[in-house]
Amino acid sequence: MPVTAYPVLIGGEEIHGLATFADLDPSTGRELAEVARGGAAEIDAAVAAARDAFERTWRRAKPSDRARILRHMAELIRRDREQLAELESQDTGKPLKQARSDADVAARYFDFYASAIETLYGDTIPIASDLFVYTLREPYGVTAHIIPWNYPMQIGARTVAPALAAGNCCVLKPAEEAPLTAIQLGRIGLEAGLPPGALNVVPGFGEEAGAALAAHPGIDHLSFTGSVEVGKLVSKAAAEHVLPVTLELGGKSPNVIFADADLDTAMPVVVNSIIQNAGQTCSAGSRLLVEMRAHDRVVSDLVERFQKISLGPGPADPDMGPLISAAQLERVSRYVEVGKTEARALTGGSRPDGDGLKDGYFFAPTVFDDVPRTAVIAHEEIFGPVVAVSSFADLDEATQLANSTDYGLVAAVWTRDVSTAHFMARELRAGQVFVNTYGASGGPEMPFGGVKRSGHGREKGLEGLLEFTQIKTVALKLDVDAS
Ligand code: NAI
Ligand code: MG
């Protein structure tokens, strides 16, 4: 079967005929699509097209008109749900049901920010009776969005929907490992009526298209989701032009289970928090901290559940698909070998040898127990289906352990004790804390982002919209005698 060619989208045009790169299907290692390899020239053109669309139309478009187009994008995503989900599942290897949920959440972002922009007002500030002071929330202009391969459709929507709603025009650079649904999102935007150039999509390599975008003097704001290393690089590039940067850099998020927790509710959620997308989720529950008294019960239940997880190609809709690439498989394998010298592997720990799994980048769900606080696998992000279990004696130790990494994206507390829950919620250093649940299925309404090395700035929720606006304060002296 011939592979489909995917273009660069600039100024409303599909640009074919550039050099291409092979986008692989991680379930089989075979070529899935040929994708245009955008570079510095395409980034230049995309930034110029975005600037043009911004100045000509989009920054002056009525919020209700922007909202109408964004809602139309949501409808088209829902119309194409099955096709988008299949594409996402093939491109990333994630199970089809997760890809369907990603499409639903992507649509929700456009609906949510359509509503939010229609109700976003400024303030009036009472200073003096002869001074009328008010604030305007203005778009930045051209916003750059560099996204990773783990949730291209969801993260693509999460970052461009609020930017567009606020009146910015976007250049979106998807990851080379999984660029297809981001390109589809650009096509959907045009069909929904976005002005040409409002949403440009330039697939390409990080070191080429990504680096050119982050360093471009024509952008006004940069959002990045990905690794800490590249987050630092793009921040430095943006600092050269004094740009605001939003960084979402992953984590080492803990599920903290107290002995009084309802384990029947907790365990499936805890398992899903690390198995979803084969552990390649920024907010994955990659650490499990258990009160000593409950340790044996929790760990035996965990191992039993891990051993039942079915593996297979994403489109066959197993419990868990492959990792994204040979490089990610190598990274996860390396961490697991280090883990074996630091802790006890109770299950998994290697590539699976099942039928049909040989060519894909599969790794068996892995549980490490009795992981010391100082272990590499206790504090570095592995980004695979690997959970590190440690135990604690009391509330103090639970807090210390939970906060003992350089990351702080998400944390969850499992307890029936309301005081423990609120105490932990306050003490945990994380951008989101869940009590007796985890993740809440992507909720576009809930502000999300990190502390410490997990990054800064907030996405999702109203905060995510405010990130793409700048305040202007207007003060008007009234020509009246106020005395
Ligand atoms: P990465 O940070 O290299 O890739 C993320 C995005 O940055 C991609 O679009 C990539 O093309 C782009 N990029 C790469 N180099 C760039 C550069 N020099 N300038 C501008 N853009 C650049 O992440 P990678 O290497 O794919 O994954 C490595 C690790 O990073 C993972 O194992 C995981 O720990 C972490 N990661 C975290 C993510 C999150 O959701 N927070 C997502 C992806 C990776
Ligand atoms: Mg990379």
Coordinates of C-alpha atoms and ligand atoms in Angstrom, one line a residue:
M1 CA 0.0 0.0 0.0
P2 CA 1.5 3.4 -1.0
V3 CA 2.0 5.7 2.0
T4 CA 0.1 9.0 2.1
A5 CA 2.0 12.3 1.7
Y6 CA 1.4 15.0 4.2
P7 CA 2.2 18.7 3.5
V8 CA 3.2 21.8 5.3
L9 CA 0.3 24.2 5.8
I10 CA 1.1 27.8 5.3
G11 CA -1.2 30.8 4.7
G12 CA -4.1 28.4 3.9
E13 CA -2.0 26.5 1.2
E14 CA -0.9 22.9 1.3
I15 CA 2.7 22.9 0.3
H16 CA 3.9 19.6 -1.2
G17 CA 7.1 18.8 -3.1
L18 CA 9.5 19.6 -0.3
A19 CA 12.0 17.1 1.0
T20 CA 10.2 14.5 3.2
F21 CA 10.8 12.3 6.2
A22 CA 9.3 8.9 6.9
D23 CA 6.8 8.8 9.8
L24 CA 6.7 5.3 11.3
D25 CA 4.0 3.2 12.7
P26 CA 5.4 2.2 16.2
S27 CA 3.2 -0.9 16.3
T28 CA 5.1 -2.4 13.3
G29 CA 8.1 -0.2 12.6
R30 CA 6.9 0.3 9.1
E31 CA 6.5 3.6 7.2
L32 CA 3.0 5.0 7.8
A33 CA 3.3 8.3 5.9
E34 CA 5.7 10.6 4.1
V35 CA 5.7 14.0 5.7
A36 CA 7.0 17.3 4.4
R37 CA 10.2 18.2 6.2
G38 CA 9.7 21.9 7.0
G39 CA 12.8 23.9 7.8
A40 CA 13.9 27.5 8.4
A41 CA 12.4 28.7 5.0
E42 CA 9.0 27.3 5.8
I43 CA 9.1 28.7 9.4
D44 CA 9.9 32.1 7.9
A45 CA 6.9 31.8 5.5
A46 CA 4.6 30.6 8.2
V47 CA 5.5 33.4 10.6
A48 CA 4.9 35.9 7.8
A49 CA 1.6 34.4 7.0
A50 CA 0.5 34.4 10.6
R51 CA 1.6 38.1 11.0
D52 CA -0.4 38.9 7.9
A53 CA -3.6 37.1 9.1
F54 CA -3.2 38.7 12.5
E55 CA -2.9 42.3 11.2
R56 CA -5.5 42.0 8.4
T57 CA -8.3 40.2 10.1
W58 CA -8.0 38.1 13.1
R59 CA -7.0 40.6 15.8
R60 CA -10.0 42.7 14.9
A61 CA -12.5 39.8 14.4
K62 CA -15.3 40.0 16.9
P63 CA -15.0 37.5 19.8
S64 CA -18.3 36.1 18.8
D65 CA -17.0 35.5 15.2
R66 CA -13.9 33.9 16.5
A67 CA -16.0 31.8 18.8
R68 CA -18.3 30.7 15.9
I69 CA -15.3 29.4 13.9
L70 CA -13.8 27.6 16.9
R71 CA -17.1 25.9 17.6
H72 CA -17.2 24.9 14.0
M73 CA -13.7 23.3 14.4
A74 CA -15.1 21.4 17.4
E75 CA -18.0 20.1 15.3
L76 CA -15.7 19.0 12.5
I77 CA -13.4 17.2 14.9
R78 CA -16.5 15.3 16.1
R79 CA -17.6 14.7 12.6
D80 CA -14.1 13.2 11.8
R81 CA -13.8 11.5 15.2
E82 CA -13.3 8.0 14.0
Q83 CA -10.9 8.9 11.2
L84 CA -8.8 11.2 13.5
A85 CA -8.8 8.5 16.2
E86 CA -7.5 5.8 13.8
L87 CA -4.8 8.1 12.5
E88 CA -3.7 9.1 16.0
S89 CA -3.7 5.4 17.0
Q90 CA -1.6 4.4 14.1
D91 CA 0.8 7.4 14.4
T92 CA 1.4 7.1 18.2
G93 CA 0.6 3.5 18.8
K94 CA -2.0 4.3 21.5
P95 CA -5.1 2.1 21.8
L96 CA -8.0 3.2 19.7
K97 CA -10.3 4.0 22.7
Q98 CA -7.6 6.4 24.1
A99 CA -7.3 8.0 20.7
R100 CA -11.1 8.4 20.5
S101 CA -11.1 10.1 23.9
D102 CA -8.3 12.4 22.7
A103 CA -10.5 13.5 19.7
D104 CA -13.4 14.2 22.1
V105 CA -11.1 16.2 24.4
A106 CA -9.6 18.1 21.4
A107 CA -13.1 19.1 20.3
R108 CA -13.9 20.2 23.9
Y109 CA -10.9 22.6 23.9
F110 CA -12.4 24.5 20.9
D111 CA -15.9 24.6 22.5
F112 CA -14.5 25.7 25.8
Y113 CA -12.3 28.5 24.5
A114 CA -15.1 29.6 22.2
S115 CA -17.3 30.2 25.2
A116 CA -14.5 31.6 27.3
I117 CA -13.6 34.3 24.8
E118 CA -17.2 35.5 24.6
T119 CA -17.2 36.1 28.3
L120 CA -13.8 37.5 28.8
Y121 CA -14.0 41.1 30.0
G122 CA -11.6 43.7 31.2
D123 CA -11.7 45.6 34.5
T124 CA -12.5 49.1 35.5
I125 CA -10.4 50.5 38.3
P126 CA -11.7 53.2 40.6
I127 CA -8.8 55.6 41.3
A128 CA -10.3 59.0 41.3
S129 CA -13.6 60.5 40.2
D130 CA -12.0 62.4 37.3
L131 CA -9.9 59.4 36.1
F132 CA -11.5 56.6 34.1
V133 CA -9.2 53.6 34.2
Y134 CA -9.9 50.3 32.4
T135 CA -8.0 47.3 31.1
L136 CA -8.0 45.6 27.7
R137 CA -6.9 42.0 27.2
E138 CA -5.0 42.0 23.9
P139 CA -3.5 39.1 21.9
Y140 CA 0.3 38.9 21.6
G141 CA 0.3 38.6 17.8
V142 CA 2.1 35.5 16.4
T143 CA 2.3 32.6 18.8
A144 CA 4.6 29.6 18.3
H145 CA 3.6 26.2 19.5
I146 CA 6.0 23.3 19.7
I147 CA 4.3 20.1 20.7
P148 CA 5.4 16.5 21.4
W149 CA 4.4 13.2 20.0
N150 CA 2.5 11.7 22.9
Y151 CA -0.8 13.5 22.5
P152 CA -0.5 15.5 19.2
M153 CA -4.2 16.0 18.7
Q154 CA -5.0 16.8 22.3
I155 CA -2.0 19.0 23.0
G156 CA -2.3 20.6 19.6
A157 CA -5.9 21.6 20.5
R158 CA -5.0 22.5 24.1
T159 CA -2.4 25.1 22.9
V160 CA -3.9 26.6 19.7
A161 CA -7.5 26.8 20.8
P162 CA -6.9 29.4 23.5
A163 CA -4.3 31.3 21.4
L164 CA -6.7 31.6 18.5
A165 CA -9.6 32.5 20.8
A166 CA -7.6 35.3 22.2
G167 CA -7.0 36.7 18.7
N168 CA -3.4 35.4 18.1
C169 CA -2.3 33.7 14.9
C170 CA -0.4 30.5 15.3
V171 CA 2.6 28.5 13.9
L172 CA 2.3 24.9 15.1
K173 CA 5.3 22.6 15.0
P174 CA 4.3 19.0 15.7
A175 CA 6.9 16.3 16.6
E176 CA 8.6 14.3 13.9
E177 CA 7.5 11.1 15.5
A178 CA 3.7 11.8 15.2
P179 CA 2.7 14.8 13.1
L180 CA -0.4 13.6 11.3
T181 CA -3.3 14.7 13.4
A182 CA -1.8 18.1 13.9
I183 CA -1.7 18.6 10.2
Q184 CA -5.4 17.4 10.1
L185 CA -6.2 20.0 12.7
G186 CA -4.8 22.7 10.4
R187 CA -7.0 21.4 7.6
I188 CA -10.0 21.4 9.8
G189 CA -9.3 25.0 10.8
L190 CA -9.4 26.1 7.2
E191 CA -12.6 24.2 6.5
A192 CA -14.2 25.8 9.6
G193 CA -13.4 29.2 8.3
L194 CA -10.2 30.4 10.0
P195 CA -8.6 33.1 7.8
P196 CA -5.7 31.6 5.8
G197 CA -2.6 32.0 7.9
A198 CA -4.3 32.0 11.3
L199 CA -3.2 28.5 11.9
N200 CA -0.1 27.3 10.1
V201 CA 1.3 23.8 10.6
V202 CA 5.0 23.1 9.9
P203 CA 6.0 19.5 10.5
G204 CA 9.7 18.9 10.6
F205 CA 12.6 18.0 12.9
G206 CA 13.2 19.6 16.2
E207 CA 16.7 20.8 15.4
E208 CA 15.5 22.3 12.1
A209 CA 11.9 23.5 12.1
G210 CA 11.7 23.6 15.9
A211 CA 14.9 25.5 16.5
A212 CA 14.1 27.9 13.7
L213 CA 10.7 28.7 15.2
A214 CA 11.9 29.2 18.8
A215 CA 14.6 31.6 17.5
H216 CA 12.4 33.5 15.1
P217 CA 12.4 37.2 15.6
G218 CA 8.9 37.4 14.2
I219 CA 7.1 35.5 17.0
D220 CA 5.6 37.2 20.1
H221 CA 5.0 34.2 22.4
L222 CA 6.2 30.6 22.7
S223 CA 4.5 27.5 24.1
F224 CA 6.5 24.4 24.4
T225 CA 5.6 20.9 25.7
G226 CA 8.4 18.3 25.7
S227 CA 11.6 17.4 27.5
V228 CA 13.4 19.5 30.1
E229 CA 16.5 19.7 27.9
V230 CA 14.7 21.1 24.9
G231 CA 12.6 23.3 27.2
K232 CA 15.8 25.0 28.3
L233 CA 17.0 25.4 24.8
V234 CA 13.9 27.1 23.5
S235 CA 13.7 29.3 26.6
K236 CA 17.2 30.6 25.9
A237 CA 16.3 31.2 22.2
A238 CA 13.1 33.1 23.2
A239 CA 15.0 35.1 25.8
E240 CA 17.1 36.5 23.0
H241 CA 13.9 38.3 21.9
V242 CA 12.5 38.8 25.4
L243 CA 9.5 36.6 24.7
P244 CA 7.1 35.1 27.2
V245 CA 7.4 31.3 27.3
T246 CA 5.0 28.7 28.6
L247 CA 6.8 25.4 29.4
E248 CA 5.2 22.0 30.1
L249 CA 8.0 19.6 30.8
G250 CA 6.6 16.4 32.3
G251 CA 7.1 15.0 35.7
K252 CA 7.5 12.2 38.1
S253 CA 4.0 12.3 39.6
P254 CA 3.1 10.3 42.7
N255 CA -0.1 8.4 43.7
V256 CA 0.0 8.5 47.5
I257 CA -2.1 5.8 49.0
F258 CA -2.9 5.8 52.7
A259 CA -4.0 2.6 54.5
D260 CA -7.6 3.8 54.9
A261 CA -8.1 4.3 51.2
D262 CA -10.8 2.5 49.2
L263 CA -8.4 0.3 47.3
D264 CA -11.2 -1.2 45.0
T265 CA -11.6 2.3 43.6
A266 CA -8.0 3.3 43.8
M267 CA -6.2 0.4 42.1
P268 CA -7.7 0.5 38.6
V269 CA -7.2 4.3 38.5
V270 CA -3.6 4.0 39.8
V271 CA -2.9 1.3 37.1
N272 CA -4.4 3.4 34.3
S273 CA -2.4 6.5 35.4
I274 CA 0.8 4.8 34.4
I275 CA -0.4 2.4 31.6
Q276 CA -2.3 5.0 29.6
N277 CA -0.3 5.8 26.5
A278 CA 2.3 3.2 27.7
G279 CA 3.4 5.6 30.4
Q280 CA 4.3 8.3 27.8
T281 CA 2.2 10.9 29.5
C282 CA 3.5 14.1 31.1
S283 CA 1.2 13.6 34.1
A284 CA 1.8 9.8 34.3
G285 CA 1.5 8.3 37.8
S286 CA 5.0 6.9 37.7
R287 CA 5.5 6.8 41.4
L288 CA 3.4 4.8 43.9
L289 CA 3.9 5.8 47.5
V290 CA 2.1 3.4 49.9
E291 CA 1.6 3.6 53.6
M292 CA 3.6 0.6 55.1
R293 CA 0.5 -1.1 56.6
A294 CA -1.1 -1.3 53.2
H295 CA 2.0 -2.1 51.2
D296 CA 1.7 -5.9 50.7
R297 CA -2.0 -5.7 49.8
V298 CA -1.5 -2.9 47.3
V299 CA 1.6 -4.4 45.7
S300 CA 0.1 -7.9 45.2
D301 CA -3.0 -6.3 43.7
L302 CA -0.9 -4.1 41.4
V303 CA 1.2 -6.9 40.1
E304 CA -1.8 -9.0 39.4
R305 CA -3.4 -6.2 37.4
F306 CA -0.1 -5.5 35.5
Q307 CA 0.1 -9.1 34.5
K308 CA -3.3 -9.0 32.9
I309 CA -2.6 -6.0 30.7
S310 CA -3.0 -6.9 27.0
L311 CA -0.4 -5.6 24.5
G312 CA -0.9 -5.0 20.8
P313 CA -1.0 -2.6 18.0
G314 CA -2.9 0.6 18.9
P315 CA -5.6 0.1 16.2
A316 CA -6.4 -3.4 17.6
D317 CA -7.4 -1.6 20.8
P318 CA -5.4 -3.5 23.4
D319 CA -5.0 -2.3 27.0
M320 CA -1.6 -0.9 26.0
G321 CA 0.2 -0.2 22.8
P322 CA 3.9 0.2 22.0
L323 CA 6.3 3.0 22.8
I324 CA 6.6 5.7 20.2
S325 CA 10.0 4.9 18.7
A326 CA 13.1 2.7 18.8
A327 CA 14.8 5.6 20.6
Q328 CA 12.1 5.7 23.3
L329 CA 12.3 1.9 23.7
E330 CA 16.1 2.2 24.1
R331 CA 15.6 4.9 26.7
V332 CA 13.0 2.9 28.7
S333 CA 15.1 -0.3 28.5
R334 CA 18.2 1.6 29.8
Y335 CA 16.3 3.0 32.8
V336 CA 14.9 -0.5 33.6
E337 CA 18.4 -2.0 33.6
V338 CA 19.5 0.8 36.0
G339 CA 16.4 0.1 38.1
K340 CA 17.3 -3.6 38.4
T341 CA 20.5 -2.6 40.2
E342 CA 18.5 -0.3 42.6
A343 CA 15.3 -2.1 43.4
R344 CA 13.3 -5.3 42.9
A345 CA 11.4 -5.8 39.6
L346 CA 8.3 -7.8 40.5
T347 CA 6.9 -8.1 37.0
G348 CA 7.9 -7.0 33.5
G349 CA 11.4 -5.6 33.1
S350 CA 11.9 -6.5 29.5
R351 CA 10.5 -6.5 26.0
P352 CA 7.5 -8.9 25.7
D353 CA 7.9 -11.9 23.3
G354 CA 4.2 -12.3 22.3
D355 CA 3.1 -13.0 18.7
G356 CA 2.9 -9.9 16.6
L357 CA 5.0 -7.8 19.0
K358 CA 8.4 -8.4 17.5
D359 CA 8.6 -5.5 15.1
G360 CA 6.9 -2.9 17.2
Y361 CA 8.4 -0.9 20.1
F362 CA 6.7 -2.8 22.9
F363 CA 7.8 -2.9 26.5
A364 CA 6.2 -5.0 29.2
P365 CA 4.4 -3.2 32.1
T366 CA 7.0 -3.1 34.9
V367 CA 6.7 -2.8 38.7
F368 CA 9.7 -2.0 40.8
D369 CA 9.2 -2.4 44.5
D370 CA 11.1 -1.1 47.6
V371 CA 12.6 1.7 45.5
P372 CA 14.9 3.9 47.7
R373 CA 14.3 7.6 47.6
T374 CA 17.7 8.2 46.1
A375 CA 17.3 5.7 43.2
V376 CA 17.5 7.0 39.6
I377 CA 14.2 5.4 38.9
A378 CA 12.6 7.3 41.8
H379 CA 13.3 10.7 40.5
E380 CA 14.0 10.7 36.7
E381 CA 11.2 10.7 34.2
I382 CA 11.3 7.3 32.3
F383 CA 8.3 7.9 30.0
G384 CA 7.4 4.2 29.8
P385 CA 5.1 1.7 31.5
V386 CA 7.2 1.6 34.6
V387 CA 6.0 2.3 38.2
A388 CA 8.4 2.8 41.1
V389 CA 6.8 1.7 44.5
S390 CA 8.1 3.1 47.8
S391 CA 6.5 3.0 51.3
F392 CA 6.1 5.5 54.0
A393 CA 5.3 5.4 57.8
D394 CA 3.4 8.6 58.4
L395 CA 2.0 11.8 57.0
D396 CA 5.4 13.6 57.3
E397 CA 7.3 11.0 55.4
A398 CA 4.5 10.8 52.8
T399 CA 4.8 14.5 52.1
Q400 CA 8.6 14.5 52.0
L401 CA 8.7 11.5 49.7
A402 CA 6.1 12.9 47.4
N403 CA 8.0 16.2 47.1
S404 CA 11.4 14.6 46.8
T405 CA 11.9 15.0 43.0
D406 CA 12.8 18.0 40.9
Y407 CA 9.4 17.8 39.2
G408 CA 5.9 18.9 40.3
L409 CA 3.2 18.4 37.7
V410 CA 0.4 16.3 39.2
A411 CA -0.1 14.3 42.5
A412 CA -2.9 12.2 43.9
V413 CA -3.8 11.4 47.4
W414 CA -6.0 8.4 48.3
T415 CA -7.6 8.4 51.7
R416 CA -11.0 8.5 53.4
D417 CA -9.7 11.0 56.0
V418 CA -10.7 14.5 55.0
S419 CA -8.0 16.2 57.2
T420 CA -5.3 14.0 55.6
A421 CA -6.6 14.9 52.1
H422 CA -6.6 18.6 52.7
F423 CA -3.3 18.6 54.5
M424 CA -1.7 16.8 51.6
A425 CA -3.4 18.9 49.0
R426 CA -1.8 22.0 50.6
E427 CA 1.6 20.5 51.2
L428 CA 2.2 18.7 47.8
R429 CA 4.3 20.7 45.4
A430 CA 2.4 20.1 42.2
G431 CA 0.3 22.1 39.7
Q432 CA -2.7 19.8 40.2
V433 CA -3.6 17.6 43.1
F434 CA -6.3 15.0 42.9
V435 CA -8.0 13.4 45.9
N436 CA -9.4 9.9 45.4
T437 CA -9.2 10.2 41.6
Y438 CA -6.5 10.9 39.0
G439 CA -6.4 13.0 35.9
A440 CA -10.1 13.6 35.6
S441 CA -10.0 12.6 31.8
G442 CA -8.2 15.7 30.6
G443 CA -10.7 18.3 31.8
P444 CA -10.2 21.4 29.6
E445 CA -11.7 23.4 32.4
M446 CA -9.0 22.8 34.9
P447 CA -5.8 24.9 34.9
F448 CA -2.8 22.6 34.4
G449 CA 0.9 23.1 34.5
G450 CA 4.0 22.5 36.6
V451 CA 6.1 23.8 39.5
K452 CA 9.9 23.3 39.7
R453 CA 11.3 21.5 36.6
S454 CA 7.9 20.6 35.3
G455 CA 7.7 24.1 33.9
H456 CA 5.8 27.3 34.3
G457 CA 2.7 29.0 33.0
R458 CA -0.7 27.4 33.0
E459 CA -2.6 25.7 30.2
K460 CA -6.3 24.7 30.2
G461 CA -9.1 26.5 32.0
L462 CA -9.5 30.3 31.9
E463 CA -5.8 30.6 33.0
G464 CA -4.9 29.0 29.7
L465 CA -6.7 31.7 27.8
L466 CA -5.1 34.5 29.9
E467 CA -1.7 33.1 29.1
F468 CA -2.3 34.2 25.5
T469 CA -3.3 37.7 26.3
Q470 CA -1.5 40.8 27.5
I471 CA -3.1 43.5 29.6
K472 CA -3.2 47.1 28.5
T473 CA -4.3 49.7 31.0
V474 CA -6.0 52.8 29.7
A475 CA -6.3 55.9 31.9
L476 CA -8.5 58.8 30.7
K477 CA -8.6 62.1 32.5
L478 CA -12.1 63.4 32.6
D479 CA -12.6 67.1 31.9
V480 CA -15.0 67.7 34.8
D481 CA -14.8 69.5 38.1
A482 CA -14.9 66.6 40.5
S483 CA -14.5 68.6 43.7
Ligands
NAI1 P1 11.7 16.6 22.7 O1 11.7 17.6 23.8 O2 12.9 16.4 21.9 O3 10.5 16.8 21.7 C1 9.4 17.7 21.9 C2 9.2 18.7 20.7 O4 10.4 19.5 20.7 C3 9.1 18.0 19.4 O5 8.2 18.7 18.6 C4 10.6 18.2 18.8 O6 10.6 18.2 17.4 C5 10.9 19.5 19.4 N1 12.3 19.8 19.5 C6 13.4 18.9 19.6 N2 14.5 19.6 19.6 C7 14.3 20.9 19.5 C8 15.1 22.1 19.4 N3 16.4 22.0 19.5 N4 14.5 23.2 19.2 C9 13.2 23.3 19.1 N5 12.3 22.3 19.2 C10 12.9 21.0 19.4 O7 11.3 15.2 23.4 P2 11.8 13.7 22.9 O8 13.3 13.7 22.6 O9 10.9 13.4 21.8 O10 11.5 12.9 24.2 C11 12.5 12.7 25.2 C12 11.9 12.8 26.6 O11 11.3 14.0 26.9 C13 10.8 11.8 26.9 O12 11.4 10.5 27.2 C14 10.1 12.4 28.0 O13 10.8 12.1 29.2 C15 10.2 13.9 27.7 N6 8.9 14.3 27.0 C16 8.0 15.0 27.8 C17 6.8 15.3 27.2 C18 5.7 15.9 27.9 O14 4.5 15.7 27.7 N7 6.0 16.8 28.9 C19 6.5 15.0 25.8 C20 7.6 14.4 25.1 C21 8.8 14.1 25.7
MG2 MG 14.0 14.7 20.5

